[in-house]
Amino acid sequence: MTCKLLKTLGSAVAATVISTVAAVAGPIDDRIAAGEPIRIGFSNIPIWGFPDENGDAKGFVNEIALGILAEMGHTEVETTVTEWGGLIPGLKANRYDMITGGLYILNSRCENIAFSEPIGSMGDAFLVPAGNPKNINNYKDVLSNDASVLIMYSGANTVEASRKEGLEDSQMMQVPGPTETLAAMKAGRADAAALTYFEALYLADQSEGAFEVTDPAALPEWTKNWVGIGFRDEDSEFMAKFNAALAGYIGTEGMLNAVSEYGYTASHLPGDKSAEWVCGNR
């Protein structure tokens, strides 16, 4: 596998939808036929997707995506790191053929790109100062205190969740990613951070005891989400083949061994929910 690490900039939100299988080959199949590598875009998000010291794509979403491609016989892959907000614009602009790194399948995202079948199901949590002095465990706790500020990634699912729970922009601080989140929390510019549970655990560990993670069960049930791999609509034929390989790979011993180092276990498997169902219900 060839792996190329680039750094790009961009801005926007991720989104996806299942497309009907096309009658003709799409851009990915054209690249494969021309002997070119499959290009994967992802953000530097702890646990989910990140580059290691050699620039190789790591994280459980990348491991699963690369494992599925290998099952399909595709090992020529080029990976690119970009800001979270640049993932979907980059995919739509044909800078990438697939986007990984922990994209939740959300109805709002399903208007722009296509999602593979789910590869996992996860919940969110809050990162709060040690001892949780303001007793912030969910969005309603933030809402009940006008002076409280909740920080989140720009374009993340937690932005929609915050607004659905009634938060106004004055109580929402949006930043590019985990580095800015931790810096803002350390500086006292936010009272809590809304993150995926995996990310919250990682940042709490990096804080040397300064922060802790709230119970994911304190958040509404509807904030539980399913993760997929993003494709362009015109690559629906390739995505159908990807989904077929995914069905035979997800949950296998080999797959679970490949992601065990990231904390992904059998409890995080997607279950029986389809991307179509998730797209219509999240």
PDB file of C-alpha atoms in Angstrom:
ATOM      1  CA  MET A   1       0.000   0.000   0.000  1.00  0.00           C
ATOM      2  CA  THR A   2       1.341   3.407  -0.892  1.00  0.00           C
ATOM      3  CA  CYS A   3       0.444   6.092   1.584  1.00  0.00           C
ATOM      4  CA  LYS A   4       0.864   9.789   0.934  1.00  0.00           C
ATOM      5  CA  LEU A   5       0.328  12.357   3.646  1.00  0.00           C
ATOM      6  CA  LEU A   6      -0.777  15.800   2.558  1.00  0.00           C
ATOM      7  CA  LYS A   7      -2.199  18.664   4.528  1.00  0.00           C
ATOM      8  CA  THR A   8      -5.041  20.717   3.073  1.00  0.00           C
ATOM      9  CA  LEU A   9      -7.517  23.249   4.311  1.00  0.00           C
ATOM     10  CA  GLY A  10     -11.249  23.495   3.845  1.00  0.00           C
ATOM     11  CA  SER A  11     -14.557  24.115   5.515  1.00  0.00           C
ATOM     12  CA  ALA A  12     -17.984  22.406   5.644  1.00  0.00           C
ATOM     13  CA  VAL A  13     -19.989  19.629   7.174  1.00  0.00           C
ATOM     14  CA  ALA A  14     -20.021  15.943   6.345  1.00  0.00           C
ATOM     15  CA  ALA A  15     -23.111  14.272   4.881  1.00  0.00           C
ATOM     16  CA  THR A  16     -24.267  11.114   3.134  1.00  0.00           C
ATOM     17  CA  VAL A  17     -27.008   9.097   1.483  1.00  0.00           C
ATOM     18  CA  ILE A  18     -27.385   5.707  -0.136  1.00  0.00           C
ATOM     19  CA  SER A  19     -27.521   5.953  -3.910  1.00  0.00           C
ATOM     20  CA  THR A  20     -29.050   3.625  -6.448  1.00  0.00           C
ATOM     21  CA  VAL A  21     -26.476   1.400  -8.114  1.00  0.00           C
ATOM     22  CA  ALA A  22     -25.393   3.165 -11.266  1.00  0.00           C
ATOM     23  CA  ALA A  23     -25.446   1.528 -14.661  1.00  0.00           C
ATOM     24  CA  VAL A  24     -21.991   2.832 -15.529  1.00  0.00           C
ATOM     25  CA  ALA A  25     -18.678   2.916 -13.703  1.00  0.00           C
ATOM     26  CA  GLY A  26     -17.974   5.953 -11.544  1.00  0.00           C
ATOM     27  CA  PRO A  27     -14.801   7.958 -10.900  1.00  0.00           C
ATOM     28  CA  ILE A  28     -13.281   5.377  -8.502  1.00  0.00           C
ATOM     29  CA  ASP A  29     -13.647   2.556 -11.021  1.00  0.00           C
ATOM     30  CA  ASP A  30     -12.159   4.802 -13.707  1.00  0.00           C
ATOM     31  CA  ARG A  31      -9.113   5.490 -11.486  1.00  0.00           C
ATOM     32  CA  ILE A  32      -8.677   1.791 -10.721  1.00  0.00           C
ATOM     33  CA  ALA A  33      -8.908   0.925 -14.424  1.00  0.00           C
ATOM     34  CA  ALA A  34      -6.229   3.545 -15.122  1.00  0.00           C
ATOM     35  CA  GLY A  35      -3.908   1.984 -12.531  1.00  0.00           C
ATOM     36  CA  GLU A  36      -4.231   4.911 -10.117  1.00  0.00           C
ATOM     37  CA  PRO A  37      -4.548   4.572  -6.324  1.00  0.00           C
ATOM     38  CA  ILE A  38      -7.793   4.977  -4.398  1.00  0.00           C
ATOM     39  CA  ARG A  39      -7.608   8.284  -2.528  1.00  0.00           C
ATOM     40  CA  ILE A  40      -8.862   8.446   1.062  1.00  0.00           C
ATOM     41  CA  GLY A  41      -9.367  11.698   2.952  1.00  0.00           C
ATOM     42  CA  PHE A  42      -9.566  11.825   6.752  1.00  0.00           C
ATOM     43  CA  SER A  43      -9.090  14.247   9.635  1.00  0.00           C
ATOM     44  CA  ASN A  44      -6.684  13.995  12.540  1.00  0.00           C
ATOM     45  CA  ILE A  45      -9.238  12.827  15.102  1.00  0.00           C
ATOM     46  CA  PRO A  46      -7.906  10.713  18.002  1.00  0.00           C
ATOM     47  CA  ILE A  47      -8.923   7.037  17.970  1.00  0.00           C
ATOM     48  CA  TRP A  48     -11.108   7.417  14.854  1.00  0.00           C
ATOM     49  CA  GLY A  49      -8.588   8.415  12.200  1.00  0.00           C
ATOM     50  CA  PHE A  50      -5.126   9.933  12.422  1.00  0.00           C
ATOM     51  CA  PRO A  51      -1.662   9.740  10.832  1.00  0.00           C
ATOM     52  CA  ASP A  52       1.100   7.933  12.712  1.00  0.00           C
ATOM     53  CA  GLU A  53       4.709   9.152  12.889  1.00  0.00           C
ATOM     54  CA  ASN A  54       5.307   7.793   9.388  1.00  0.00           C
ATOM     55  CA  GLY A  55       2.223   9.474   7.971  1.00  0.00           C
ATOM     56  CA  ASP A  56       0.341   6.187   7.601  1.00  0.00           C
ATOM     57  CA  ALA A  57      -3.416   6.167   8.151  1.00  0.00           C
ATOM     58  CA  LYS A  58      -4.327   4.807  11.592  1.00  0.00           C
ATOM     59  CA  GLY A  59      -7.430   4.790  13.783  1.00  0.00           C
ATOM     60  CA  PHE A  60     -10.222   2.228  13.783  1.00  0.00           C
ATOM     61  CA  VAL A  61     -12.225   3.766  10.919  1.00  0.00           C
ATOM     62  CA  ASN A  62      -9.183   3.763   8.646  1.00  0.00           C
ATOM     63  CA  GLU A  63      -8.279   0.223   9.718  1.00  0.00           C
ATOM     64  CA  ILE A  64     -11.770  -1.022   8.837  1.00  0.00           C
ATOM     65  CA  ALA A  65     -11.908   0.852   5.525  1.00  0.00           C
ATOM     66  CA  LEU A  66      -8.466  -0.381   4.484  1.00  0.00           C
ATOM     67  CA  GLY A  67      -9.349  -3.902   5.606  1.00  0.00           C
ATOM     68  CA  ILE A  68     -12.469  -3.901   3.431  1.00  0.00           C
ATOM     69  CA  LEU A  69     -10.527  -2.574   0.443  1.00  0.00           C
ATOM     70  CA  ALA A  70      -7.937  -5.312   0.946  1.00  0.00           C
ATOM     71  CA  GLU A  71     -10.740  -7.895   0.952  1.00  0.00           C
ATOM     72  CA  MET A  72     -11.769  -6.440  -2.419  1.00  0.00           C
ATOM     73  CA  GLY A  73      -8.203  -6.769  -3.695  1.00  0.00           C
ATOM     74  CA  HIS A  74      -7.407  -3.041  -3.555  1.00  0.00           C
ATOM     75  CA  THR A  75      -4.119  -2.266  -1.790  1.00  0.00           C
ATOM     76  CA  GLU A  76      -2.970   0.769  -3.780  1.00  0.00           C
ATOM     77  CA  VAL A  77      -4.256   3.545  -1.549  1.00  0.00           C
ATOM     78  CA  GLU A  78      -3.245   7.187  -1.102  1.00  0.00           C
ATOM     79  CA  THR A  79      -4.297   8.921   2.117  1.00  0.00           C
ATOM     80  CA  THR A  80      -4.678  12.634   2.752  1.00  0.00           C
ATOM     81  CA  VAL A  81      -5.126  14.463   6.062  1.00  0.00           C
ATOM     82  CA  THR A  82      -7.373  17.524   6.045  1.00  0.00           C
ATOM     83  CA  GLU A  83      -9.353  19.582   8.549  1.00  0.00           C
ATOM     84  CA  TRP A  84     -12.686  18.086   9.570  1.00  0.00           C
ATOM     85  CA  GLY A  85     -14.623  20.758   7.690  1.00  0.00           C
ATOM     86  CA  GLY A  86     -12.743  19.988   4.477  1.00  0.00           C
ATOM     87  CA  LEU A  87     -13.771  16.336   4.191  1.00  0.00           C
ATOM     88  CA  ILE A  88     -17.062  16.617   2.311  1.00  0.00           C
ATOM     89  CA  PRO A  89     -16.046  19.576   0.115  1.00  0.00           C
ATOM     90  CA  GLY A  90     -12.878  17.663  -0.801  1.00  0.00           C
ATOM     91  CA  LEU A  91     -14.864  14.553  -1.684  1.00  0.00           C
ATOM     92  CA  LYS A  92     -17.337  16.506  -3.797  1.00  0.00           C
ATOM     93  CA  ALA A  93     -14.475  18.372  -5.498  1.00  0.00           C
ATOM     94  CA  ASN A  94     -12.941  14.993  -6.464  1.00  0.00           C
ATOM     95  CA  ARG A  95      -9.857  15.464  -4.305  1.00  0.00           C
ATOM     96  CA  TYR A  96     -10.682  12.171  -2.535  1.00  0.00           C
ATOM     97  CA  ASP A  97     -12.528   9.026  -3.559  1.00  0.00           C
ATOM     98  CA  MET A  98     -13.601   8.089  -0.026  1.00  0.00           C
ATOM     99  CA  ILE A  99     -13.676   9.908   3.306  1.00  0.00           C
ATOM    100  CA  THR A 100     -13.210   8.202   6.674  1.00  0.00           C
ATOM    101  CA  GLY A 101     -12.258   9.402  10.147  1.00  0.00           C
ATOM    102  CA  GLY A 102     -15.550   8.908  11.978  1.00  0.00           C
ATOM    103  CA  LEU A 103     -18.377  10.402   9.934  1.00  0.00           C
ATOM    104  CA  TYR A 104     -21.705   9.800  11.627  1.00  0.00           C
ATOM    105  CA  ILE A 105     -24.569   9.027   9.269  1.00  0.00           C
ATOM    106  CA  LEU A 106     -26.912  11.985   9.783  1.00  0.00           C
ATOM    107  CA  ASN A 107     -29.998  12.976   7.831  1.00  0.00           C
ATOM    108  CA  SER A 108     -28.549  16.439   7.216  1.00  0.00           C
ATOM    109  CA  ARG A 109     -25.424  14.863   5.756  1.00  0.00           C
ATOM    110  CA  CYS A 110     -27.435  12.487   3.617  1.00  0.00           C
ATOM    111  CA  GLU A 111     -28.303  15.333   1.257  1.00  0.00           C
ATOM    112  CA  ASN A 112     -24.767  15.733  -0.015  1.00  0.00           C
ATOM    113  CA  ILE A 113     -22.863  12.465  -0.281  1.00  0.00           C
ATOM    114  CA  ALA A 114     -23.420   8.708  -0.026  1.00  0.00           C
ATOM    115  CA  PHE A 115     -22.670   6.487   2.958  1.00  0.00           C
ATOM    116  CA  SER A 116     -21.582   2.877   3.095  1.00  0.00           C
ATOM    117  CA  GLU A 117     -23.468   0.552   5.398  1.00  0.00           C
ATOM    118  CA  PRO A 118     -22.581   1.292   9.045  1.00  0.00           C
ATOM    119  CA  ILE A 119     -19.251   0.065  10.399  1.00  0.00           C
ATOM    120  CA  GLY A 120     -19.957   0.872  14.041  1.00  0.00           C
ATOM    121  CA  SER A 121     -22.336   2.405  16.557  1.00  0.00           C
ATOM    122  CA  MET A 122     -21.162   4.853  19.219  1.00  0.00           C
ATOM    123  CA  GLY A 123     -22.401   7.443  21.682  1.00  0.00           C
ATOM    124  CA  ASP A 124     -21.237  10.884  22.764  1.00  0.00           C
ATOM    125  CA  ALA A 125     -20.108  12.276  26.118  1.00  0.00           C
ATOM    126  CA  PHE A 126     -18.979  15.557  27.659  1.00  0.00           C
ATOM    127  CA  LEU A 127     -15.456  16.450  28.704  1.00  0.00           C
ATOM    128  CA  VAL A 128     -15.635  18.514  31.911  1.00  0.00           C
ATOM    129  CA  PRO A 129     -13.176  19.800  34.539  1.00  0.00           C
ATOM    130  CA  ALA A 130     -12.216  17.197  37.146  1.00  0.00           C
ATOM    131  CA  GLY A 131     -14.964  16.895  39.733  1.00  0.00           C
ATOM    132  CA  ASN A 132     -17.483  18.419  37.293  1.00  0.00           C
ATOM    133  CA  PRO A 133     -17.897  21.571  39.438  1.00  0.00           C
ATOM    134  CA  LYS A 134     -20.843  22.910  37.423  1.00  0.00           C
ATOM    135  CA  ASN A 135     -22.540  19.481  37.269  1.00  0.00           C
ATOM    136  CA  ILE A 136     -22.806  19.548  33.483  1.00  0.00           C
ATOM    137  CA  ASN A 137     -23.813  16.131  32.174  1.00  0.00           C
ATOM    138  CA  ASN A 138     -26.043  16.917  29.205  1.00  0.00           C
ATOM    139  CA  TYR A 139     -27.268  19.701  26.955  1.00  0.00           C
ATOM    140  CA  LYS A 140     -30.098  20.670  29.317  1.00  0.00           C
ATOM    141  CA  ASP A 141     -27.552  21.315  32.061  1.00  0.00           C
ATOM    142  CA  VAL A 142     -25.792  23.796  29.781  1.00  0.00           C
ATOM    143  CA  LEU A 143     -29.098  25.375  28.778  1.00  0.00           C
ATOM    144  CA  SER A 144     -30.164  25.876  32.407  1.00  0.00           C
ATOM    145  CA  ASN A 145     -27.136  28.094  33.064  1.00  0.00           C
ATOM    146  CA  ASP A 146     -26.994  31.067  30.708  1.00  0.00           C
ATOM    147  CA  ALA A 147     -23.328  31.652  31.583  1.00  0.00           C
ATOM    148  CA  SER A 148     -22.231  28.161  30.539  1.00  0.00           C
ATOM    149  CA  VAL A 149     -20.430  27.583  27.228  1.00  0.00           C
ATOM    150  CA  LEU A 150     -20.239  24.247  25.407  1.00  0.00           C
ATOM    151  CA  ILE A 151     -17.422  23.696  22.929  1.00  0.00           C
ATOM    152  CA  MET A 152     -17.621  21.418  19.868  1.00  0.00           C
ATOM    153  CA  TYR A 153     -16.048  20.845  16.460  1.00  0.00           C
ATOM    154  CA  SER A 154     -17.405  22.953  13.637  1.00  0.00           C
ATOM    155  CA  GLY A 155     -19.539  20.688  11.467  1.00  0.00           C
ATOM    156  CA  ALA A 156     -19.774  17.916  14.051  1.00  0.00           C
ATOM    157  CA  ASN A 157     -23.000  16.104  14.956  1.00  0.00           C
ATOM    158  CA  THR A 158     -22.891  17.834  18.339  1.00  0.00           C
ATOM    159  CA  VAL A 159     -23.643  21.183  16.677  1.00  0.00           C
ATOM    160  CA  GLU A 160     -26.997  19.854  15.481  1.00  0.00           C
ATOM    161  CA  ALA A 161     -27.622  18.117  18.800  1.00  0.00           C
ATOM    162  CA  SER A 162     -26.942  21.340  20.725  1.00  0.00           C
ATOM    163  CA  ARG A 163     -29.418  23.303  18.635  1.00  0.00           C
ATOM    164  CA  LYS A 164     -32.010  20.534  18.832  1.00  0.00           C
ATOM    165  CA  GLU A 165     -31.730  20.694  22.620  1.00  0.00           C
ATOM    166  CA  GLY A 166     -32.306  24.460  22.539  1.00  0.00           C
ATOM    167  CA  LEU A 167     -28.824  25.962  22.856  1.00  0.00           C
ATOM    168  CA  GLU A 168     -28.239  29.333  21.224  1.00  0.00           C
ATOM    169  CA  ASP A 169     -25.047  30.355  19.444  1.00  0.00           C
ATOM    170  CA  SER A 170     -24.034  32.396  22.495  1.00  0.00           C
ATOM    171  CA  GLN A 171     -23.587  29.151  24.454  1.00  0.00           C
ATOM    172  CA  MET A 172     -21.867  27.268  21.639  1.00  0.00           C
ATOM    173  CA  MET A 173     -18.175  27.615  20.793  1.00  0.00           C
ATOM    174  CA  GLN A 174     -17.157  25.931  17.542  1.00  0.00           C
ATOM    175  CA  VAL A 175     -13.497  25.087  16.866  1.00  0.00           C
ATOM    176  CA  PRO A 176     -11.637  23.112  14.169  1.00  0.00           C
ATOM    177  CA  GLY A 177     -10.673  20.026  16.189  1.00  0.00           C
ATOM    178  CA  PRO A 178      -9.356  18.321  19.340  1.00  0.00           C
ATOM    179  CA  THR A 179      -6.237  20.475  19.801  1.00  0.00           C
ATOM    180  CA  GLU A 180      -8.305  23.670  19.902  1.00  0.00           C
ATOM    181  CA  THR A 181     -10.909  22.001  22.118  1.00  0.00           C
ATOM    182  CA  LEU A 182      -8.399  21.027  24.776  1.00  0.00           C
ATOM    183  CA  ALA A 183      -6.699  24.444  24.619  1.00  0.00           C
ATOM    184  CA  ALA A 184     -10.018  26.256  25.115  1.00  0.00           C
ATOM    185  CA  MET A 185     -10.960  24.008  28.024  1.00  0.00           C
ATOM    186  CA  LYS A 186      -7.584  24.513  29.695  1.00  0.00           C
ATOM    187  CA  ALA A 187      -7.928  28.281  29.268  1.00  0.00           C
ATOM    188  CA  GLY A 188     -11.374  28.233  30.894  1.00  0.00           C
ATOM    189  CA  ARG A 189     -13.110  29.594  27.798  1.00  0.00           C
ATOM    190  CA  ALA A 190     -15.632  26.719  27.842  1.00  0.00           C
ATOM    191  CA  ASP A 191     -17.273  24.781  30.668  1.00  0.00           C
ATOM    192  CA  ALA A 192     -17.658  21.485  28.814  1.00  0.00           C
ATOM    193  CA  ALA A 193     -16.883  19.906  25.448  1.00  0.00           C
ATOM    194  CA  ALA A 194     -19.348  17.767  23.491  1.00  0.00           C
ATOM    195  CA  LEU A 195     -17.432  14.927  21.828  1.00  0.00           C
ATOM    196  CA  THR A 196     -17.671  11.325  20.827  1.00  0.00           C
ATOM    197  CA  TYR A 197     -17.096   9.091  23.840  1.00  0.00           C
ATOM    198  CA  PHE A 198     -13.816   7.813  22.360  1.00  0.00           C
ATOM    199  CA  GLU A 199     -12.469  11.333  21.863  1.00  0.00           C
ATOM    200  CA  ALA A 200     -13.560  12.467  25.313  1.00  0.00           C
ATOM    201  CA  LEU A 201     -11.694   9.555  26.892  1.00  0.00           C
ATOM    202  CA  TYR A 202      -8.596  10.320  24.839  1.00  0.00           C
ATOM    203  CA  LEU A 203      -8.565  14.030  25.713  1.00  0.00           C
ATOM    204  CA  ALA A 204      -9.190  13.316  29.389  1.00  0.00           C
ATOM    205  CA  ASP A 205      -6.188  10.977  29.342  1.00  0.00           C
ATOM    206  CA  GLN A 206      -4.077  13.660  27.660  1.00  0.00           C
ATOM    207  CA  SER A 207      -5.072  16.269  30.275  1.00  0.00           C
ATOM    208  CA  GLU A 208      -3.128  14.602  33.132  1.00  0.00           C
ATOM    209  CA  GLY A 209      -6.117  14.616  35.458  1.00  0.00           C
ATOM    210  CA  ALA A 210      -7.419  18.090  34.648  1.00  0.00           C
ATOM    211  CA  PHE A 211     -10.574  16.767  32.987  1.00  0.00           C
ATOM    212  CA  GLU A 212     -12.952  13.830  33.226  1.00  0.00           C
ATOM    213  CA  VAL A 213     -15.652  12.255  31.062  1.00  0.00           C
ATOM    214  CA  THR A 214     -19.369  12.261  31.830  1.00  0.00           C
ATOM    215  CA  ASP A 215     -21.599   9.192  31.550  1.00  0.00           C
ATOM    216  CA  PRO A 216     -22.756   8.781  27.905  1.00  0.00           C
ATOM    217  CA  ALA A 217     -26.104   7.527  29.265  1.00  0.00           C
ATOM    218  CA  ALA A 218     -26.795  11.057  30.550  1.00  0.00           C
ATOM    219  CA  LEU A 219     -27.264  12.217  26.949  1.00  0.00           C
ATOM    220  CA  PRO A 220     -30.499  11.592  25.019  1.00  0.00           C
ATOM    221  CA  GLU A 221     -30.865   8.165  23.371  1.00  0.00           C
ATOM    222  CA  TRP A 222     -31.223   9.802  19.977  1.00  0.00           C
ATOM    223  CA  THR A 223     -27.627  11.050  20.212  1.00  0.00           C
ATOM    224  CA  LYS A 224     -26.402   7.472  19.702  1.00  0.00           C
ATOM    225  CA  ASN A 225     -25.039   7.345  16.172  1.00  0.00           C
ATOM    226  CA  TRP A 226     -23.793   5.006  13.461  1.00  0.00           C
ATOM    227  CA  VAL A 227     -20.542   5.494  11.546  1.00  0.00           C
ATOM    228  CA  GLY A 228     -20.048   4.998   7.816  1.00  0.00           C
ATOM    229  CA  ILE A 229     -17.587   5.639   5.003  1.00  0.00           C
ATOM    230  CA  GLY A 230     -18.389   8.556   2.697  1.00  0.00           C
ATOM    231  CA  PHE A 231     -18.576   8.275  -1.100  1.00  0.00           C
ATOM    232  CA  ARG A 232     -19.730  10.442  -3.985  1.00  0.00           C
ATOM    233  CA  ASP A 233     -23.181   9.583  -5.347  1.00  0.00           C
ATOM    234  CA  GLU A 234     -21.702   8.789  -8.745  1.00  0.00           C
ATOM    235  CA  ASP A 235     -19.578   6.038  -7.194  1.00  0.00           C
ATOM    236  CA  SER A 236     -22.640   4.043  -6.114  1.00  0.00           C
ATOM    237  CA  GLU A 237     -21.570   1.021  -8.182  1.00  0.00           C
ATOM    238  CA  PHE A 238     -18.233   0.827  -6.352  1.00  0.00           C
ATOM    239  CA  MET A 239     -19.951   1.480  -3.018  1.00  0.00           C
ATOM    240  CA  ALA A 240     -22.279  -1.478  -3.639  1.00  0.00           C
ATOM    241  CA  LYS A 241     -19.219  -3.718  -4.060  1.00  0.00           C
ATOM    242  CA  PHE A 242     -17.659  -2.136  -0.972  1.00  0.00           C
ATOM    243  CA  ASN A 243     -20.840  -2.878   1.018  1.00  0.00           C
ATOM    244  CA  ALA A 244     -20.781  -6.502  -0.125  1.00  0.00           C
ATOM    245  CA  ALA A 245     -17.207  -6.875   1.128  1.00  0.00           C
ATOM    246  CA  LEU A 246     -18.095  -4.998   4.324  1.00  0.00           C
ATOM    247  CA  ALA A 247     -20.871  -7.495   5.086  1.00  0.00           C
ATOM    248  CA  GLY A 248     -18.363 -10.352   5.015  1.00  0.00           C
ATOM    249  CA  TYR A 249     -15.692  -8.485   6.999  1.00  0.00           C
ATOM    250  CA  ILE A 250     -17.454  -6.587   9.781  1.00  0.00           C
ATOM    251  CA  GLY A 251     -17.418  -8.432  13.089  1.00  0.00           C
ATOM    252  CA  THR A 252     -14.913 -11.075  12.001  1.00  0.00           C
ATOM    253  CA  GLU A 253     -12.042 -12.073  14.273  1.00  0.00           C
ATOM    254  CA  GLY A 254      -9.573 -10.482  11.860  1.00  0.00           C
ATOM    255  CA  MET A 255     -11.469  -7.203  11.820  1.00  0.00           C
ATOM    256  CA  LEU A 256     -11.865  -7.058  15.617  1.00  0.00           C
ATOM    257  CA  ASN A 257      -8.177  -7.857  16.103  1.00  0.00           C
ATOM    258  CA  ALA A 258      -7.230  -5.034  13.723  1.00  0.00           C
ATOM    259  CA  VAL A 259      -9.150  -2.425  15.746  1.00  0.00           C
ATOM    260  CA  SER A 260      -8.707  -3.748  19.289  1.00  0.00           C
ATOM    261  CA  GLU A 261      -5.817  -1.373  20.029  1.00  0.00           C
ATOM    262  CA  TYR A 262      -8.203   1.579  19.574  1.00  0.00           C
ATOM    263  CA  GLY A 263     -10.769   0.327  22.082  1.00  0.00           C
ATOM    264  CA  TYR A 264     -13.273  -0.811  19.448  1.00  0.00           C
ATOM    265  CA  THR A 265     -14.919  -4.015  20.679  1.00  0.00           C
ATOM    266  CA  ALA A 266     -17.814  -6.251  19.655  1.00  0.00           C
ATOM    267  CA  SER A 267     -20.074  -3.901  21.654  1.00  0.00           C
ATOM    268  CA  HIS A 268     -19.434  -1.219  19.018  1.00  0.00           C
ATOM    269  CA  LEU A 269     -20.573  -3.303  16.043  1.00  0.00           C
ATOM    270  CA  PRO A 270     -23.391  -1.630  14.057  1.00  0.00           C
ATOM    271  CA  GLY A 271     -26.046  -4.269  14.637  1.00  0.00           C
ATOM    272  CA  ASP A 272     -28.890  -4.655  12.175  1.00  0.00           C
ATOM    273  CA  LYS A 273     -29.406  -0.993  11.289  1.00  0.00           C
ATOM    274  CA  SER A 274     -28.905  -0.127   7.605  1.00  0.00           C
ATOM    275  CA  ALA A 275     -27.486   3.140   6.311  1.00  0.00           C
ATOM    276  CA  GLU A 276     -30.899   3.847   4.794  1.00  0.00           C
ATOM    277  CA  TRP A 277     -32.582   3.499   8.187  1.00  0.00           C
ATOM    278  CA  VAL A 278     -29.952   5.582   9.960  1.00  0.00           C
ATOM    279  CA  CYS A 279     -30.131   8.280   7.321  1.00  0.00           C
ATOM    280  CA  GLY A 280     -33.881   8.535   7.838  1.00  0.00           C
ATOM    281  CA  ASN A 281     -33.754   8.432  11.638  1.00  0.00           C
ATOM    282  CA  ARG A 282     -30.727  10.496  12.569  1.00  0.00           C
TER     283      ARG A 282
END
